[in-house]
Coordinates of C-alpha atoms and ligand atoms in Angstrom, one line a residue:
X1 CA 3.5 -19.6 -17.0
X2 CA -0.2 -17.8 -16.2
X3 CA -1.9 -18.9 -12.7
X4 CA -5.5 -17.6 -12.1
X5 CA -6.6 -17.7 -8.6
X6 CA -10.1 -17.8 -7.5
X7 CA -12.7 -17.8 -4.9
X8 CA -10.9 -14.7 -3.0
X9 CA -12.0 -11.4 -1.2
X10 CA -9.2 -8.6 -2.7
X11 CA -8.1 -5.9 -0.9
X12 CA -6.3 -4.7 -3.7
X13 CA -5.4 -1.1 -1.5
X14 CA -5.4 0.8 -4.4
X15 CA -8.3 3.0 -3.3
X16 CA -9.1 2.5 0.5
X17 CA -9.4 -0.9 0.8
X18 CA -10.0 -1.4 -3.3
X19 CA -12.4 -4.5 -2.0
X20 CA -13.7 -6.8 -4.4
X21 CA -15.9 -9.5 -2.1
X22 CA -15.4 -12.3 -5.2
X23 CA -12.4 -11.5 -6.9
X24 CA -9.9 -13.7 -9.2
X25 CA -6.1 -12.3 -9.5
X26 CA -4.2 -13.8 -12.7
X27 CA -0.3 -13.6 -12.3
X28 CA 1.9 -13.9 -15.6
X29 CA 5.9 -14.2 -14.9
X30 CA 5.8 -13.4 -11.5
X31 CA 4.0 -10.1 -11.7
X32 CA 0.1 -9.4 -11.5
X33 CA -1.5 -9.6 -15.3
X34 CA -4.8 -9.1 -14.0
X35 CA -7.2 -8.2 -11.1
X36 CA -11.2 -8.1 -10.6
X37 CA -14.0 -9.6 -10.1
X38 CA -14.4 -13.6 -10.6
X39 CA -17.5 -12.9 -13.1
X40 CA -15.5 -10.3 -15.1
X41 CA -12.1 -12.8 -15.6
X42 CA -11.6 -11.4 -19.3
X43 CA -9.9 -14.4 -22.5
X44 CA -8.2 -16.0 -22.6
X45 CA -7.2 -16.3 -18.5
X46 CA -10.9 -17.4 -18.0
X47 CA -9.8 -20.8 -19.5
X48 CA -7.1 -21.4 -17.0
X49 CA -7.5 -23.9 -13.8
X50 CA -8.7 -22.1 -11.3
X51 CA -6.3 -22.3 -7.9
X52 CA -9.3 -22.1 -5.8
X53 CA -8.3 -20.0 -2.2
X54 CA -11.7 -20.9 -0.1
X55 CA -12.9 -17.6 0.4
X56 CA -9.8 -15.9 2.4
X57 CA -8.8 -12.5 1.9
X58 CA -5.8 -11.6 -0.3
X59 CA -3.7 -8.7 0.2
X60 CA -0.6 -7.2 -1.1
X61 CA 2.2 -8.9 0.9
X62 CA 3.6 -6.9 3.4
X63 CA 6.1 -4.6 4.0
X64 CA 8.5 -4.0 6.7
X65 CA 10.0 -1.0 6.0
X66 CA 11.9 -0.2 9.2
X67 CA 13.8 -3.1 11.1
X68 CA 17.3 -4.0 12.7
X69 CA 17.3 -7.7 12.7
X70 CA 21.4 -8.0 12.2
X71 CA 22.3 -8.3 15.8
X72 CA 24.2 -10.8 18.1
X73 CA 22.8 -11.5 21.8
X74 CA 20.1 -10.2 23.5
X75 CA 18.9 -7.1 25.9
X76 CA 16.5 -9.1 28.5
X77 CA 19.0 -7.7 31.0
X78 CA 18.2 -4.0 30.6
X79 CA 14.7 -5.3 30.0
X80 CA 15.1 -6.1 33.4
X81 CA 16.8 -3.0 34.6
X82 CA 14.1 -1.2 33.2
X83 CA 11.6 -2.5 34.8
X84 CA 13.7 -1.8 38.3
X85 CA 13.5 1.8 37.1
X86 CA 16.0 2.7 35.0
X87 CA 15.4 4.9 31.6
X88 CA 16.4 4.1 28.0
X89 CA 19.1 7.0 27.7
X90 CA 20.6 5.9 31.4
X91 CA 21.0 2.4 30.2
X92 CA 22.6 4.0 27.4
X93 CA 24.6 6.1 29.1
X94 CA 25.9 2.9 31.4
X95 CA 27.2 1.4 28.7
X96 CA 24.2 -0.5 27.8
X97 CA 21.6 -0.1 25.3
X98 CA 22.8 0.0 21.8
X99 CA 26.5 -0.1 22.9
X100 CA 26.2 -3.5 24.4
X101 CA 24.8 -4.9 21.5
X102 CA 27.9 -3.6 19.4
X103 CA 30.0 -5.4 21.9
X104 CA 27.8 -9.0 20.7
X105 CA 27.8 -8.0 17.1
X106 CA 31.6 -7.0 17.0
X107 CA 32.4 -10.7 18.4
X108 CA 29.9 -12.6 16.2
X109 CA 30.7 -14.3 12.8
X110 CA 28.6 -13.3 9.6
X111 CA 27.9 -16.9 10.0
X112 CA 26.4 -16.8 13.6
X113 CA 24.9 -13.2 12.6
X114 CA 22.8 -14.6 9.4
X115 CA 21.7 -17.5 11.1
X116 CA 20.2 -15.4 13.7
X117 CA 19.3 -12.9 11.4
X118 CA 17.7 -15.4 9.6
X119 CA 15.4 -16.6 12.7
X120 CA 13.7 -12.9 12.8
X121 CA 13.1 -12.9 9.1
X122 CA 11.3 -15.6 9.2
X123 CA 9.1 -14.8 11.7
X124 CA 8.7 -11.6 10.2
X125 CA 7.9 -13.7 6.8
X126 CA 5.5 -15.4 8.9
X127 CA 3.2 -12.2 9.7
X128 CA 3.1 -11.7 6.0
X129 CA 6.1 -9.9 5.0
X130 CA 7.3 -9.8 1.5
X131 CA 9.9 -7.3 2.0
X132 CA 11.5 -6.3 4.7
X133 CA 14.1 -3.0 5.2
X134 CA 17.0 -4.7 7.5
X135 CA 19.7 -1.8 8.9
X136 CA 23.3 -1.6 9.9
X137 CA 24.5 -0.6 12.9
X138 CA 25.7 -2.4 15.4
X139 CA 29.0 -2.7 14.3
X140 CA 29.9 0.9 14.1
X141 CA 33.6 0.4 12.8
X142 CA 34.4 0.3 9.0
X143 CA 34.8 -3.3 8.7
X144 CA 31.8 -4.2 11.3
X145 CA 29.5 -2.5 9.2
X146 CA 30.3 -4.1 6.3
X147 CA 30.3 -7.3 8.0
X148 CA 26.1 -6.4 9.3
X149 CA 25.5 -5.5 5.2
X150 CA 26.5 -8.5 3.7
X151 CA 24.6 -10.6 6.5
X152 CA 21.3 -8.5 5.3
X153 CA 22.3 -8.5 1.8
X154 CA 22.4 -12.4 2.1
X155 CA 18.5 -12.8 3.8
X156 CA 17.2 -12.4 0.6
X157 CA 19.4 -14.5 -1.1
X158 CA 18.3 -17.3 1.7
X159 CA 14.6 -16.7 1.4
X160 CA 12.3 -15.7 -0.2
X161 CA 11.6 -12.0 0.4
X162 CA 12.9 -8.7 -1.2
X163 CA 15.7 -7.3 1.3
X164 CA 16.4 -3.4 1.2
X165 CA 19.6 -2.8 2.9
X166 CA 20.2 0.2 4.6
X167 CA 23.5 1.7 6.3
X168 CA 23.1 2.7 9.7
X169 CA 26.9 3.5 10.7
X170 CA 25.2 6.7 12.3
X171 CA 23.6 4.9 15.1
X172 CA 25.3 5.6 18.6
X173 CA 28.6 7.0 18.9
X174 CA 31.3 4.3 20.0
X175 CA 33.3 4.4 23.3
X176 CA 36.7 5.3 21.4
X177 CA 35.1 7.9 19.8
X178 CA 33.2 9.9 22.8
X179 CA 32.3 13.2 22.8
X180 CA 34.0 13.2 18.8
X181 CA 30.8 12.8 16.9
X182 CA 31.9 14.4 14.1
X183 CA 35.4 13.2 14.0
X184 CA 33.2 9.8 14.2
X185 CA 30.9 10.3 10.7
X186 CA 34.1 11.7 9.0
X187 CA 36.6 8.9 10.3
X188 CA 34.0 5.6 10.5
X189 CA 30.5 6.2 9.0
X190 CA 31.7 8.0 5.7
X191 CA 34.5 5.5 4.9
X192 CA 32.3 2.4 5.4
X193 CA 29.6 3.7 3.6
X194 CA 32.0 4.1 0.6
X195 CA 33.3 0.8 1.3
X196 CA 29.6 -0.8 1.2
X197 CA 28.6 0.9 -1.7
X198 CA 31.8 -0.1 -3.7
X199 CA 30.5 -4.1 -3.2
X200 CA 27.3 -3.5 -3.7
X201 CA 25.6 -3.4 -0.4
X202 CA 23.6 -0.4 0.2
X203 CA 20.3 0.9 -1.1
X204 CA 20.0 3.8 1.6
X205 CA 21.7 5.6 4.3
X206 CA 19.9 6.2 7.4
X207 CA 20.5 8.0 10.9
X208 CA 20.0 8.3 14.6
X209 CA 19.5 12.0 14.7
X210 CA 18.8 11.8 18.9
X211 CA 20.5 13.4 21.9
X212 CA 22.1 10.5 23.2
X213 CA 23.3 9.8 19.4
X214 CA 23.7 12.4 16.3
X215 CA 22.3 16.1 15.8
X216 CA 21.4 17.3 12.3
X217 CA 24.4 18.9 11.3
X218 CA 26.8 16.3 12.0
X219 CA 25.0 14.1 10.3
X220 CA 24.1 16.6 7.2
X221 CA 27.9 15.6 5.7
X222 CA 27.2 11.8 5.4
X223 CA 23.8 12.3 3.8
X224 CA 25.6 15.1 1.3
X225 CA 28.0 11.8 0.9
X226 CA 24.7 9.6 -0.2
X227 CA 23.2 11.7 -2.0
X228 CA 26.5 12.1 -4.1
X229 CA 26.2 7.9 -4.5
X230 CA 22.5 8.0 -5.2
X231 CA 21.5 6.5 -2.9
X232 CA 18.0 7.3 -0.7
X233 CA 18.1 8.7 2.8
X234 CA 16.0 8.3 5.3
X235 CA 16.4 9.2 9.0
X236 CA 15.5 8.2 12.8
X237 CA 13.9 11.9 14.1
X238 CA 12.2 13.2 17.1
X239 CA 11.5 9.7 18.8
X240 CA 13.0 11.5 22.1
X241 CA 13.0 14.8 21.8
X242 CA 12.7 17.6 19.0
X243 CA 16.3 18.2 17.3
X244 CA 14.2 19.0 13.8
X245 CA 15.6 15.9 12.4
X246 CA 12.8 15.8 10.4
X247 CA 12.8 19.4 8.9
X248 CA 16.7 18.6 7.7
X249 CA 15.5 15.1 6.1
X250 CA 12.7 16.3 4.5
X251 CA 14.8 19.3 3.2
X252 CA 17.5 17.2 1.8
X253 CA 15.0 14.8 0.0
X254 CA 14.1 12.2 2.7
X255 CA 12.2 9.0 1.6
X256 CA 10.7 8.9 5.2
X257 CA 11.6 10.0 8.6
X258 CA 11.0 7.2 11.2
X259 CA 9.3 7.6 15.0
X260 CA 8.2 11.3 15.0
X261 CA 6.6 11.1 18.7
X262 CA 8.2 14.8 19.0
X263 CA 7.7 15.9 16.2
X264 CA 6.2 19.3 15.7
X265 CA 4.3 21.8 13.3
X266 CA 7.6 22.3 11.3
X267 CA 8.2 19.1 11.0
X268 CA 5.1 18.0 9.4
X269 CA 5.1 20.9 7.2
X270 CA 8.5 20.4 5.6
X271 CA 7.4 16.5 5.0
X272 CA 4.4 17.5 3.5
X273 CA 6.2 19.4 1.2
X274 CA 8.4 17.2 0.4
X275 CA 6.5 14.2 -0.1
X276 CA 8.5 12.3 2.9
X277 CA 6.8 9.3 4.5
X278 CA 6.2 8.9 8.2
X279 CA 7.2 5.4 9.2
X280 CA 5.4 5.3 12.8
X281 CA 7.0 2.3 15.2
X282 CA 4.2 1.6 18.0
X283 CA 6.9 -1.3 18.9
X284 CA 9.3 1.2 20.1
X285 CA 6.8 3.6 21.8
X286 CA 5.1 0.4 23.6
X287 CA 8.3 -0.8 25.1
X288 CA 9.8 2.6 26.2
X289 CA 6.6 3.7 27.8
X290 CA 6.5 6.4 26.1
X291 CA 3.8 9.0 27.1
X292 CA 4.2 11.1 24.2
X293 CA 2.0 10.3 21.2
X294 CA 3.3 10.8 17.4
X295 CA 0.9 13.3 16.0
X296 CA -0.9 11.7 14.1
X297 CA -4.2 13.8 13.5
X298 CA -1.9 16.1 12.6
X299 CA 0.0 14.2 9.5
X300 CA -3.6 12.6 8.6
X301 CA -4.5 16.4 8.3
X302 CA -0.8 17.7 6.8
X303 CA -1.8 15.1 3.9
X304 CA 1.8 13.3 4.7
X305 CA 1.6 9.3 4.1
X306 CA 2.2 7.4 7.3
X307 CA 4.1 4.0 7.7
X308 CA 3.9 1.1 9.9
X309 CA 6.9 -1.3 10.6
X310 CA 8.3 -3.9 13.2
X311 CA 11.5 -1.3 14.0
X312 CA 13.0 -5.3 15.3
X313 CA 15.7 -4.6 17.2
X314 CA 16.8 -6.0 20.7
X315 CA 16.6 -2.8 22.5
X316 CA 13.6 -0.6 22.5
X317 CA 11.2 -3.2 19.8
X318 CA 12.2 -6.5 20.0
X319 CA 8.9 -7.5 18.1
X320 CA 8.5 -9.3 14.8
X321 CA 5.0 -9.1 13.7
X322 CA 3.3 -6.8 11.5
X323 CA 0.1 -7.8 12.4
X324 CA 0.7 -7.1 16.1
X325 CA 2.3 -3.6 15.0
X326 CA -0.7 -2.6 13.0
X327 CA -2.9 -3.7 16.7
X328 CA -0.7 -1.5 18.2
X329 CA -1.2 1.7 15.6
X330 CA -4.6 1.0 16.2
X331 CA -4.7 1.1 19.6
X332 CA -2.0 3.2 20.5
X333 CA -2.4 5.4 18.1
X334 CA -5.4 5.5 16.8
X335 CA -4.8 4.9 13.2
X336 CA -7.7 3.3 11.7
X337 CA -7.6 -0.6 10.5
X338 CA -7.2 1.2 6.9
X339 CA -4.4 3.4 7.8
X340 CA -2.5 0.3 9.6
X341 CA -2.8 -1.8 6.1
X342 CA -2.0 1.5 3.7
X343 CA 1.1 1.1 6.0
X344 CA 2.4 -2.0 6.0
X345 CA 1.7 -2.3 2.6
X346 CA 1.5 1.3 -0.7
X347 CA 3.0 3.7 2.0
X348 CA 5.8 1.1 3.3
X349 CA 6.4 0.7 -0.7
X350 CA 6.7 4.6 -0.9
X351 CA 8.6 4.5 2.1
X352 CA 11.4 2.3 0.6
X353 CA 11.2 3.9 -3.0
X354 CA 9.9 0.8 -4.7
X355 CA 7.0 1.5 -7.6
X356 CA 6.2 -2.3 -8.3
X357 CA 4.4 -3.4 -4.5
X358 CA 2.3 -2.1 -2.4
X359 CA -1.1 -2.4 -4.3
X360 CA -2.4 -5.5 -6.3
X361 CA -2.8 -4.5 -9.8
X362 CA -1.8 -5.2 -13.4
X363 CA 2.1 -4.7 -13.5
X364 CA 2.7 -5.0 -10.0
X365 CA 5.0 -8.0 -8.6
X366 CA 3.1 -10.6 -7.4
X367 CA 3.5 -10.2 -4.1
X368 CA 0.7 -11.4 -1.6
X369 CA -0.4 -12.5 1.4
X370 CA -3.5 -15.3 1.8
X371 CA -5.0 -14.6 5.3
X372 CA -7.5 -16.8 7.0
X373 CA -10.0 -13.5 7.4
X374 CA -12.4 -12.0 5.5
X375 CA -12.0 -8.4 6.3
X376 CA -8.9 -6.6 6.6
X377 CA -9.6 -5.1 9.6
X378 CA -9.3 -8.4 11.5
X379 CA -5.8 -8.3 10.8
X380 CA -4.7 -5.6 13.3
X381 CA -8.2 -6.7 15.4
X382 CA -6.3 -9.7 16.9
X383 CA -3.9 -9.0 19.2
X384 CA -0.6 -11.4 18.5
X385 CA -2.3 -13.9 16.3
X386 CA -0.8 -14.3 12.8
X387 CA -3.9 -14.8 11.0
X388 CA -1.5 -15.9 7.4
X389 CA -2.9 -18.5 5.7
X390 CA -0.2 -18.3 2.9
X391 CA 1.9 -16.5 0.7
X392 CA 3.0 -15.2 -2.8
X393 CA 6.2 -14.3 -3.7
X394 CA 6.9 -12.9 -7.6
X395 CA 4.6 -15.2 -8.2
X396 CA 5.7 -18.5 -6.3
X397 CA 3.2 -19.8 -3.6
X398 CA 5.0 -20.6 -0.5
X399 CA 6.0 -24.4 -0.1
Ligands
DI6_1 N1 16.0 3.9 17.6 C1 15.5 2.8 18.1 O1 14.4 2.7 18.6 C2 16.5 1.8 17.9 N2 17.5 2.4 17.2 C3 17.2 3.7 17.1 O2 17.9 4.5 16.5 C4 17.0 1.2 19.2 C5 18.1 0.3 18.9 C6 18.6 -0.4 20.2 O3 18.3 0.0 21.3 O4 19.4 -1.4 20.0
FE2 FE1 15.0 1.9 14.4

């Protein structure tokens, strides 16, 4: 089964922007057979009917590569206490934050989970997203965790998007275990990650290396544990302070460390070394108020690939747009339009490990998004307008 679509602006991101101002893409099987100008379209393709797009841009489909959209309730509440003055970590400390989330996902079904679950995903589908990254962690007992991968595993069964699940057992430390962090990762986060694994459910093993949640070397045995599985780690670092999350991750191999606001020279140079991405989460940063900027001059110089993604969770980023989180790296930030769309798209791919997306070209999945624009910098230009036209999925336009 061969489609050739036409009358298209490619931004195919495999150099900068790779643009090609009149471009025809011919998918074969579900994966891109070839890509280039209309006037080059080689035999026998060029005898194909054309699926004629109007002129709209086409880019790869986008990647979320950071999200926690397996939850139950919601946090306006703290929203609210927040803006009567409270901070994240006292809200945390209260009882609140992450902790009261647990309290909604414990309750919830993996029914009423997925069908909320669902909701996000397909608003996060609607901004463009052809993969999304969707974490544990809100149910921070053996069984709860478990529960939170299958929901995720099952998105992608539901719709049509490529799910990456990742545990997240090491997210906050629950009230029964206080004060035992380690007794915690040994007694709860190990076990379930074994569990998951054994049916299936994991791809990688992530971490809240904070003060108000894990240091390094507590969480150093549960990443020895993934690494034994094979599975990828990754790890949330420095987003509140600087407890060299980052140097351990990219020392043990890390596909990406995620936030980064503090993170400093020794950081960057031990990701740079070892080719670990920097997912950056202007969602977070926007809704903390946070005053401290990720360095990002500083990675652009380091050489170190930078990220973008959602970070959709009902605390600190309860946002489900990747076009309004590339506005944000932009403005924010100060990543350029190009940076933003190398991150939602070949450095989210690198990000999650996956070879086959991120770029259009011959042997990549067909994965793309059909935007009504005609340069990709209007995509992060607009601030919450979705400009997506339509999508591609292995090769299957959206209904
Ligand atoms: N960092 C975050 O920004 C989220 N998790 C994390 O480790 C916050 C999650 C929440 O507040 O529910
Ligand atoms: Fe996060």
């Amino acid at each position: 089964m061969s489609q050739l679509l036409s009358n298209l602006i490619l931004a195919t991101m495999t150099e900068g922007y790779g643009l090609i101002p009149d471009a025809a893409v011919v998918i074969e099987d579900g994966t891109v057979a070839w890509a280039g100008p209309r006037a080059a379209i080689p035999g026998p393709y060029d005898r194909l009917p054309p699926i004629d797009l109007g002129g709209r841009l086409v880019t790869p489909g986008l990647i979320d590569c950071h999200s926690h959209i397996v939850f139950a309730g919601d946090r306006a509440g703290e929203f609210e206490m927040r803006l009567n003055g409270a901070s994240y970590e006292e809200v945390a400390r209260a009882g609140g934050g992450i902790l009261s989330t647990v309290r909604a996902t414990r309750a919830a079904s993996e029914a009423e989970l997925l069908a909320q679950a669902l909701l996000r995903a397909d608003q996060i589908i609607a901004s463009g997203a052809t993969t999304i990254e969707v974490k544990s962690g809100y149910g921070l007992t053996v069984a709860d965790e478990v529960k939170m991968l299958r929901v995720a595993r099952e998105i992608g069964r539901r719709r049509a998007v490529t799910v990456k699940v990742t545990h997240l057992a090491a997210h906050a430390v629950p009230p029964d275990y206080k004060g035992r962090a380690r007794d915690y990762i040994a007694e709860v986060a190990m076990p379930s990650l074994k569990a998951a694994h054994a049916e299936g459910l994991v791809d990688a093993v992530d971490a809240f290396c904070e003060g108000i949640a894990f240091q390094p070397d507590e969480i150093a045995p549960l990443f020895h544990l993934a690494k034994e599985l094979g599975l990828d780690i990754k790890l949330h670092a420095e987003q509140l302070s600087d407890l060299k999350g980052a140097v351990m991750a990219a020392r043990m191999g890390a596909m990406s460390a995620d936030h980064l606001e503090y993170l400093g020279p020794d950081g960057i140079a031990a990701m740079a070394a070892s080719g670990t991405v920097a997912v950056i989460l202007p969602g977070a940063f926007y809704t903390l108020r946070e005053k401290q900027l990720p360095p990002i001059a500083a990675l652009r110089a380091a050489g170190v690939p930078m990220a973008l993604a959602t970070d959709c969770n009902p605390g600190s980023s309860p946002m489900t747009a990747l076009t309004l989180t590339m506005n944000m790296a932009c403005t924010l930030f100060r990543m350029t339009p190009l940076e933003a769309l190398q991150g939602v798209t070949l450095h989210a791919a690198r990000a999650l490990g996956l070879a086959d997306r991120g770029v259009i070209a011959a042997g990549k999945r067909a994965d793309l998004a059909i935007w009504e624009a005609r340069h990709p910098a209007e995509l992060g230009y607009r601030i919450g307008a979705t400009a997506l036209h339509t999508r591609i999925f292995g090769g299957h336009l959206d209904a």
